């Protein structure tokens, strides 16, 4: 990370990335890796409004599932080896429809894999990504906010709240669902309000999770549990022998140290009530909604909530500007595809830039209309398919109209009865394209 000094004239860079959470930081590191192999290195700037800690809106206390396909891409970018120790493998996924006969499982072993994905805690990821940025050639402005944005024929001029100015050929908006860049450029999004609110919290049970994840569809909306690493006391014993480790694990599990990340979709009023309910009332409601498949819920951490909508830009591009991640689209968490789709945005942009540089031997205008529209074309089908599938799942599994109930339960049962049908479903869940 290069130390930035105030200048009276705009600093010229090739690419300016606004937003340094998962998508923005990953893109910056990917570009730095590409730049290291070039005769004329890329000039890359990253502008981020918040320091990477547990109060950062992109690196807060939530956990996310990183699909197998995303692990592959992060490994290719040299990032996953830095994060691997934070991951909890998802070896199996159990899907069920509460109160009905439909259920199925997706399993890693029949696919020849160790895991379908990995669960990581965002706070820890943020710290590592920013540490990697400090070792890179990326010029990081943090904390810094964009206070003005001027589009010019050959690029954009960004004014920051510390008095700095940047001129870039290509502007990348990675600044989340409420993108400041999108607002400055007057771009709008399409909105689908699902009339649901998600409660997010970490919960513990009295049984080990054995690396299972769960997606349970209830009458109020989907309820997901992702396996997490146990507490610090368990992590401190990782160097013990296998026998000792199993004993320590059993002791901690007996104390309720089998952790899951919970995402529970509910009607807004009910979500508000449960968010503010006392611990015993919340755990009882959760137990009733989920059942006893993971044992007894014995504890819950801090509960946060947010409204569930589908928001997307039909064309996530503008003059010398592309939008990635949540700035381009925000998804319902029903299938855990938000970050995975955003990472495919990042990888798609990196591929377009790398190809353009190779074809022109480095003499390329990175903000040209050709590159911007190549990015749009590269991402169009994947985005459209994912958005369509997410809306189908939400409406199909939150609907109690009996033909839909019967159809989805038969579909789940067919997946169990006919294992070959699972492969394309599993591949989609793992982010394989």
Coordinates of C-alpha atoms in Angstrom, one line a residue:
X1 CA 0.0 0.0 0.0
X2 CA 1.5 3.3 -1.1
X3 CA 1.3 6.3 1.3
X4 CA -0.8 9.0 -0.3
X5 CA 0.2 12.7 -0.1
X6 CA -2.1 15.6 -0.7
X7 CA -1.6 17.3 -4.1
X8 CA -2.9 20.5 -5.6
X9 CA -3.6 18.8 -9.0
X10 CA -5.4 15.5 -9.6
X11 CA -3.2 12.4 -9.3
X12 CA -3.5 10.3 -12.4
X13 CA -4.3 6.6 -12.1
X14 CA -5.4 4.0 -14.5
X15 CA -8.1 2.5 -12.3
X16 CA -9.9 3.9 -9.3
X17 CA -12.0 1.5 -7.2
X18 CA -14.5 3.1 -4.8
X19 CA -15.3 0.6 -2.0
X20 CA -12.8 -1.6 -0.3
X21 CA -15.0 -4.4 1.1
X22 CA -14.9 -8.0 -0.2
X23 CA -15.5 -7.1 -3.9
X24 CA -13.3 -4.0 -4.0
X25 CA -10.4 -5.4 -2.0
X26 CA -10.4 -8.6 -4.0
X27 CA -10.4 -6.6 -7.3
X28 CA -7.6 -4.4 -6.1
X29 CA -5.4 -7.3 -5.1
X30 CA -6.2 -9.1 -8.4
X31 CA -5.2 -6.0 -10.3
X32 CA -2.0 -5.6 -8.3
X33 CA -1.1 -9.3 -9.1
X34 CA -1.7 -8.6 -12.8
X35 CA 0.3 -5.4 -12.7
X36 CA 3.3 -7.1 -11.3
X37 CA 3.8 -9.0 -14.5
X38 CA 3.6 -5.9 -16.8
X39 CA 6.4 -3.8 -18.3
X40 CA 4.4 -0.7 -17.3
X41 CA 2.7 -1.4 -14.0
X42 CA -0.9 -0.4 -13.5
X43 CA -1.6 2.6 -11.3
X44 CA -4.4 1.5 -9.0
X45 CA -6.2 3.5 -6.3
X46 CA -8.7 2.2 -3.8
X47 CA -11.0 4.6 -1.9
X48 CA -12.6 3.2 1.2
X49 CA -14.7 5.1 3.8
X50 CA -14.3 2.8 6.7
X51 CA -11.4 1.1 8.5
X52 CA -11.6 -2.7 8.3
X53 CA -13.0 -3.7 11.7
X54 CA -16.2 -5.2 13.1
X55 CA -18.0 -1.9 12.5
X56 CA -17.3 -1.8 8.8
X57 CA -20.5 -2.4 6.9
X58 CA -18.8 -4.8 4.5
X59 CA -16.7 -6.6 7.2
X60 CA -19.1 -6.8 10.1
X61 CA -19.8 -9.7 12.4
X62 CA -21.6 -11.7 9.7
X63 CA -20.4 -14.9 8.1
X64 CA -20.7 -15.8 4.4
X65 CA -20.5 -19.1 2.5
X66 CA -17.8 -19.0 -0.2
X67 CA -18.8 -21.5 -2.9
X68 CA -16.3 -24.1 -4.3
X69 CA -16.1 -22.2 -7.6
X70 CA -15.3 -19.0 -5.7
X71 CA -12.6 -20.8 -3.8
X72 CA -11.0 -21.8 -7.1
X73 CA -11.0 -18.2 -8.3
X74 CA -9.7 -16.8 -5.1
X75 CA -6.9 -19.5 -5.2
X76 CA -6.1 -18.4 -8.8
X77 CA -5.8 -14.8 -7.5
X78 CA -3.4 -15.9 -4.7
X79 CA -5.9 -14.7 -2.1
X80 CA -7.5 -18.0 -0.7
X81 CA -4.2 -19.3 0.7
X82 CA -4.2 -16.2 3.0
X83 CA -7.8 -16.9 4.1
X84 CA -7.9 -20.7 4.2
X85 CA -7.2 -21.0 7.9
X86 CA -10.4 -19.0 8.6
X87 CA -12.7 -21.4 6.6
X88 CA -15.1 -24.0 8.0
X89 CA -15.8 -26.6 5.3
X90 CA -19.4 -27.3 4.2
X91 CA -19.3 -31.0 3.4
X92 CA -23.1 -31.5 3.2
X93 CA -26.2 -29.4 2.7
X94 CA -29.6 -30.5 4.0
X95 CA -32.6 -28.8 2.3
X96 CA -36.1 -29.3 3.7
X97 CA -39.6 -27.8 3.5
X98 CA -41.1 -27.4 7.0
X99 CA -44.3 -29.3 7.6
X100 CA -44.1 -31.1 4.3
X101 CA -42.4 -34.3 2.9
X102 CA -39.9 -32.6 0.7
X103 CA -36.2 -32.8 1.6
X104 CA -32.9 -33.6 0.0
X105 CA -29.2 -33.5 0.6
X106 CA -26.2 -32.3 -1.4
X107 CA -23.0 -34.0 -0.5
X108 CA -19.4 -33.2 -1.4
X109 CA -18.0 -36.8 -1.5
X110 CA -20.1 -38.1 -4.4
X111 CA -18.7 -35.2 -6.5
X112 CA -15.1 -36.1 -5.6
X113 CA -14.7 -33.0 -3.4
X114 CA -13.7 -32.3 0.1
X115 CA -16.2 -29.5 0.5
X116 CA -19.0 -27.8 -1.4
X117 CA -17.8 -24.4 0.0
X118 CA -16.3 -22.7 3.0
X119 CA -17.8 -20.4 5.7
X120 CA -15.7 -17.4 6.8
X121 CA -16.3 -14.6 9.3
X122 CA -16.2 -11.2 7.5
X123 CA -14.4 -9.3 10.3
X124 CA -11.4 -11.6 10.1
X125 CA -11.4 -11.6 6.3
X126 CA -11.4 -7.8 6.2
X127 CA -8.3 -7.6 8.5
X128 CA -6.3 -10.0 6.3
X129 CA -7.4 -8.4 3.0
X130 CA -6.3 -4.9 4.2
X131 CA -3.1 -6.4 5.5
X132 CA -2.4 -7.8 2.0
X133 CA -3.2 -4.4 0.5
X134 CA -0.5 -2.8 2.7
X135 CA 2.0 -5.1 1.0
X136 CA 0.8 -4.3 -2.5
X137 CA 1.3 -1.5 -5.0
X138 CA -2.3 -0.3 -4.6
X139 CA -2.6 3.3 -3.4
X140 CA -5.2 3.1 -0.6
X141 CA -7.2 6.1 0.6
X142 CA -8.7 5.0 3.9
X143 CA -10.7 6.3 5.6
X144 CA -11.8 8.6 2.7
X145 CA -15.0 9.5 1.1
X146 CA -15.9 10.7 -2.4
X147 CA -17.4 14.2 -2.2
X148 CA -17.6 15.0 -5.9
X149 CA -17.4 13.1 -9.1
X150 CA -16.9 14.7 -12.5
X151 CA -17.2 12.7 -15.7
X152 CA -14.8 13.8 -18.5
X153 CA -14.2 12.5 -22.0
X154 CA -11.0 10.8 -21.0
X155 CA -12.0 9.6 -17.5
X156 CA -13.4 10.7 -14.2
X157 CA -12.1 13.2 -11.6
X158 CA -12.9 12.2 -8.0
X159 CA -12.7 14.6 -5.2
X160 CA -12.1 13.2 -1.7
X161 CA -12.9 14.5 1.7
X162 CA -9.2 14.9 2.6
X163 CA -8.8 17.4 -0.3
X164 CA -7.2 14.9 -2.7
X165 CA -8.2 14.5 -6.3
X166 CA -7.8 11.6 -8.6
X167 CA -8.1 11.3 -12.3
X168 CA -8.8 7.8 -13.6
X169 CA -9.3 6.2 -17.0
X170 CA -11.7 3.5 -15.5
X171 CA -13.9 4.0 -12.4
X172 CA -15.0 0.8 -10.6
X173 CA -18.0 1.2 -8.3
X174 CA -17.7 -1.5 -5.5
X175 CA -19.3 0.6 -2.9
X176 CA -22.3 -1.5 -2.0
X177 CA -26.0 -1.5 -2.2
X178 CA -26.2 2.3 -1.5
X179 CA -23.5 3.1 -4.0
X180 CA -22.4 6.7 -3.9
X181 CA -20.9 6.4 -7.3
X182 CA -24.3 5.3 -8.7
X183 CA -25.9 8.2 -7.0
X184 CA -23.4 10.8 -8.4
X185 CA -23.8 9.4 -11.9
X186 CA -27.6 9.4 -11.6
X187 CA -28.1 5.7 -12.3
X188 CA -31.1 3.8 -10.9
X189 CA -31.8 0.2 -9.9
X190 CA -34.8 -2.1 -10.3
X191 CA -36.2 -3.1 -7.0
X192 CA -38.2 -6.2 -5.9
X193 CA -39.4 -6.0 -2.3
X194 CA -40.0 -9.5 -0.8
X195 CA -41.7 -8.1 2.3
X196 CA -39.3 -10.0 4.5
X197 CA -36.7 -9.1 7.1
X198 CA -33.6 -11.2 7.9
X199 CA -32.4 -11.8 11.4
X200 CA -28.7 -12.6 11.4
X201 CA -26.9 -14.0 14.5
X202 CA -24.5 -16.6 15.6
X203 CA -26.1 -19.5 17.6
X204 CA -24.7 -22.5 19.4
X205 CA -26.2 -26.0 19.9
X206 CA -25.5 -28.9 22.2
X207 CA -24.4 -31.2 19.3
X208 CA -21.5 -31.0 16.8
X209 CA -22.4 -29.7 13.3
X210 CA -20.1 -32.2 11.5
X211 CA -19.7 -29.6 8.7
X212 CA -23.4 -29.7 7.7
X213 CA -25.2 -26.6 6.4
X214 CA -29.0 -26.4 6.5
X215 CA -31.6 -24.5 4.4
X216 CA -35.1 -24.9 5.8
X217 CA -38.1 -23.3 4.1
X218 CA -40.8 -22.2 6.5
X219 CA -44.1 -20.5 6.1
X220 CA -42.5 -17.2 7.0
X221 CA -39.4 -17.6 4.8
X222 CA -36.2 -19.5 4.5
X223 CA -34.0 -20.3 7.6
X224 CA -30.3 -21.1 6.9
X225 CA -27.6 -22.4 9.3
X226 CA -24.0 -22.4 8.2
X227 CA -21.3 -24.3 10.2
X228 CA -18.7 -22.1 11.9
X229 CA -15.4 -22.6 13.7
X230 CA -15.7 -23.1 17.4
X231 CA -14.6 -20.6 19.9
X232 CA -11.1 -19.4 20.7
X233 CA -10.6 -22.0 23.4
X234 CA -11.1 -24.8 20.8
X235 CA -8.8 -23.0 18.2
X236 CA -6.0 -22.8 20.8
X237 CA -5.9 -26.6 21.0
X238 CA -5.4 -27.3 17.2
X239 CA -1.8 -28.5 17.8
X240 CA -2.9 -31.3 20.1
X241 CA -2.9 -34.9 18.9
X242 CA -5.9 -36.3 17.1
X243 CA -7.2 -38.1 20.3
X244 CA -6.8 -35.1 22.5
X245 CA -8.5 -32.9 19.8
X246 CA -11.5 -35.1 19.7
X247 CA -11.8 -35.1 23.5
X248 CA -11.4 -31.3 23.6
X249 CA -14.0 -30.9 20.9
X250 CA -16.5 -33.1 22.7
X251 CA -16.0 -31.2 25.9
X252 CA -16.6 -27.8 24.2
X253 CA -19.6 -29.2 22.3
X254 CA -21.1 -30.3 25.6
X255 CA -20.9 -26.7 26.7
X256 CA -22.8 -25.5 23.6
X257 CA -19.7 -24.6 21.5
X258 CA -21.0 -26.0 18.2
X259 CA -21.5 -22.7 16.3
X260 CA -23.7 -21.8 13.4
X261 CA -24.3 -18.6 11.5
X262 CA -28.1 -18.1 11.3
X263 CA -30.0 -16.2 8.6
X264 CA -33.7 -16.3 9.3
X265 CA -36.2 -14.6 7.0
X266 CA -39.4 -13.4 8.6
X267 CA -42.3 -10.9 8.1
X268 CA -41.0 -7.5 9.2
X269 CA -43.1 -7.2 12.4
X270 CA -42.3 -10.7 13.6
X271 CA -38.6 -10.1 12.9
X272 CA -38.6 -6.9 14.9
X273 CA -40.3 -8.7 17.8
X274 CA -37.8 -11.6 17.8
X275 CA -34.8 -9.4 17.4
X276 CA -35.8 -7.6 20.6
X277 CA -37.1 -10.7 22.5
X278 CA -35.2 -12.1 25.4
X279 CA -32.8 -14.9 24.7
X280 CA -34.9 -17.8 25.9
X281 CA -37.9 -16.6 23.9
X282 CA -35.8 -16.3 20.8
X283 CA -34.3 -19.7 21.2
X284 CA -37.6 -21.3 21.7
X285 CA -39.0 -19.7 18.6
X286 CA -36.0 -20.8 16.6
X287 CA -36.3 -24.3 17.9
X288 CA -39.9 -24.5 16.9
X289 CA -39.2 -23.2 13.4
X290 CA -36.2 -25.4 12.7
X291 CA -36.9 -28.5 14.7
X292 CA -34.4 -30.8 16.4
X293 CA -32.2 -31.9 13.6
X294 CA -29.1 -30.0 15.0
X295 CA -30.0 -30.7 18.6
X296 CA -31.0 -28.0 21.1
X297 CA -30.2 -24.3 20.5
X298 CA -28.5 -23.2 23.7
X299 CA -27.2 -19.7 23.0
X300 CA -27.4 -16.8 20.6
X301 CA -25.1 -13.8 20.1
X302 CA -26.0 -10.3 19.0
X303 CA -28.9 -10.1 16.7
X304 CA -29.0 -7.7 13.7
X305 CA -31.7 -7.4 11.0
X306 CA -32.0 -5.9 7.5
X307 CA -34.8 -5.9 4.9
X308 CA -34.7 -8.4 2.1
X309 CA -35.0 -7.0 -1.4
X310 CA -33.7 -7.8 -4.8
X311 CA -32.0 -4.7 -6.3
X312 CA -30.2 -4.7 -9.6
X313 CA -28.9 -2.4 -12.3
X314 CA -30.2 -3.7 -15.7
X315 CA -26.9 -2.4 -17.3
X316 CA -24.2 -2.2 -14.6
X317 CA -22.0 0.1 -16.7
X318 CA -21.8 3.8 -17.5
X319 CA -19.3 6.1 -19.3
X320 CA -15.9 4.8 -18.3
X321 CA -17.4 3.1 -15.3
X322 CA -18.4 -0.4 -14.3
X323 CA -20.3 -1.6 -11.2
X324 CA -19.4 -4.8 -9.4
X325 CA -20.8 -6.8 -6.4
X326 CA -23.5 -5.2 -4.3
X327 CA -23.2 -1.9 -6.2
X328 CA -24.5 -3.8 -9.3
X329 CA -27.0 -6.1 -7.5
X330 CA -28.0 -7.2 -4.1
X331 CA -29.6 -10.6 -3.6
X332 CA -31.9 -12.3 -1.2
X333 CA -29.7 -14.6 0.9
X334 CA -31.9 -17.7 0.1
X335 CA -29.0 -19.5 -1.7
X336 CA -26.0 -17.7 -0.3
X337 CA -25.0 -16.4 -3.8
X338 CA -24.4 -12.7 -3.1
X339 CA -20.7 -12.6 -2.6
X340 CA -20.2 -15.5 -5.1
X341 CA -22.0 -13.5 -7.9
X342 CA -20.0 -10.4 -6.9
X343 CA -16.7 -12.3 -7.2
X344 CA -17.7 -13.5 -10.6
X345 CA -18.1 -9.8 -11.5
X346 CA -14.6 -9.1 -10.3
X347 CA -13.1 -12.1 -12.1
X348 CA -15.0 -11.1 -15.3
X349 CA -13.6 -7.6 -15.2
X350 CA -10.0 -8.9 -14.5
X351 CA -10.2 -11.2 -17.4
X352 CA -11.4 -8.5 -19.8
X353 CA -8.6 -6.1 -18.6
X354 CA -6.0 -8.8 -18.9
X355 CA -7.0 -9.8 -22.4
X356 CA -7.1 -6.1 -23.5
X357 CA -3.6 -5.5 -22.2
X358 CA -2.3 -8.7 -23.8
X359 CA -3.8 -7.8 -27.2
X360 CA -2.3 -4.2 -27.2
X361 CA 1.0 -5.0 -25.4
X362 CA 0.0 -2.7 -22.5
X363 CA -0.9 0.3 -24.6
X364 CA -4.7 0.3 -23.8
X365 CA -7.2 2.8 -22.6
X366 CA -8.7 0.8 -19.7
X367 CA -11.8 3.0 -19.6
X368 CA -12.6 2.7 -23.3
X369 CA -16.1 1.9 -24.4
X370 CA -14.9 -1.3 -25.9
X371 CA -13.6 -2.6 -22.5
X372 CA -16.7 -1.4 -20.6
X373 CA -19.0 -3.2 -23.0
X374 CA -16.9 -6.3 -23.1
X375 CA -17.4 -6.5 -19.3
X376 CA -21.2 -6.0 -19.8
X377 CA -21.3 -8.8 -22.3
X378 CA -19.2 -11.1 -20.2
X379 CA -21.4 -10.8 -17.2
X380 CA -24.9 -10.6 -18.8
X381 CA -26.0 -14.2 -19.0
X382 CA -24.6 -15.2 -15.5
X383 CA -26.2 -12.2 -13.9
X384 CA -29.6 -12.7 -15.6
X385 CA -29.7 -16.5 -14.8
X386 CA -28.7 -15.9 -11.1
X387 CA -31.2 -13.1 -10.6
X388 CA -34.0 -15.1 -12.2
X389 CA -33.2 -18.2 -10.2
X390 CA -33.1 -16.3 -6.9
X391 CA -36.5 -14.7 -7.5
X392 CA -37.9 -18.1 -8.5
X393 CA -36.6 -19.7 -5.3
X394 CA -37.9 -16.9 -3.0
X395 CA -41.4 -16.8 -4.6
X396 CA -41.6 -20.6 -5.0
X397 CA -40.6 -21.5 -1.5
X398 CA -42.3 -18.7 0.4
X399 CA -45.7 -19.4 -1.3
X400 CA -48.3 -21.7 0.4
X401 CA -50.4 -22.1 -2.8
X402 CA -50.9 -25.9 -2.7
X403 CA -49.9 -26.7 -6.3
X404 CA -46.6 -24.9 -5.7
X405 CA -46.2 -26.7 -2.4
X406 CA -46.8 -30.0 -4.0
X407 CA -44.5 -29.2 -6.9
X408 CA -41.5 -28.1 -4.9
X409 CA -41.8 -31.0 -2.5
X410 CA -42.0 -33.5 -5.3
X411 CA -38.9 -31.8 -6.8
X412 CA -37.0 -32.1 -3.6
X413 CA -37.9 -35.8 -3.3
X414 CA -36.9 -36.5 -6.9
X415 CA -33.4 -35.1 -6.1
X416 CA -33.2 -37.6 -3.2
X417 CA -34.6 -40.5 -5.3
X418 CA -32.5 -39.8 -8.4
X419 CA -29.0 -38.8 -7.4
X420 CA -27.8 -37.9 -10.9
X421 CA -30.2 -35.0 -10.8
X422 CA -28.3 -33.5 -7.9
X423 CA -25.1 -32.8 -9.9
X424 CA -26.4 -29.8 -11.9
X425 CA -28.1 -28.4 -8.7
X426 CA -24.8 -28.9 -6.7
X427 CA -22.8 -27.3 -9.5
X428 CA -25.0 -24.2 -9.5
X429 CA -24.8 -24.0 -5.7
X430 CA -21.0 -24.2 -5.9
X431 CA -20.8 -21.4 -8.4
X432 CA -19.6 -23.6 -11.4
X433 CA -20.4 -22.0 -14.7

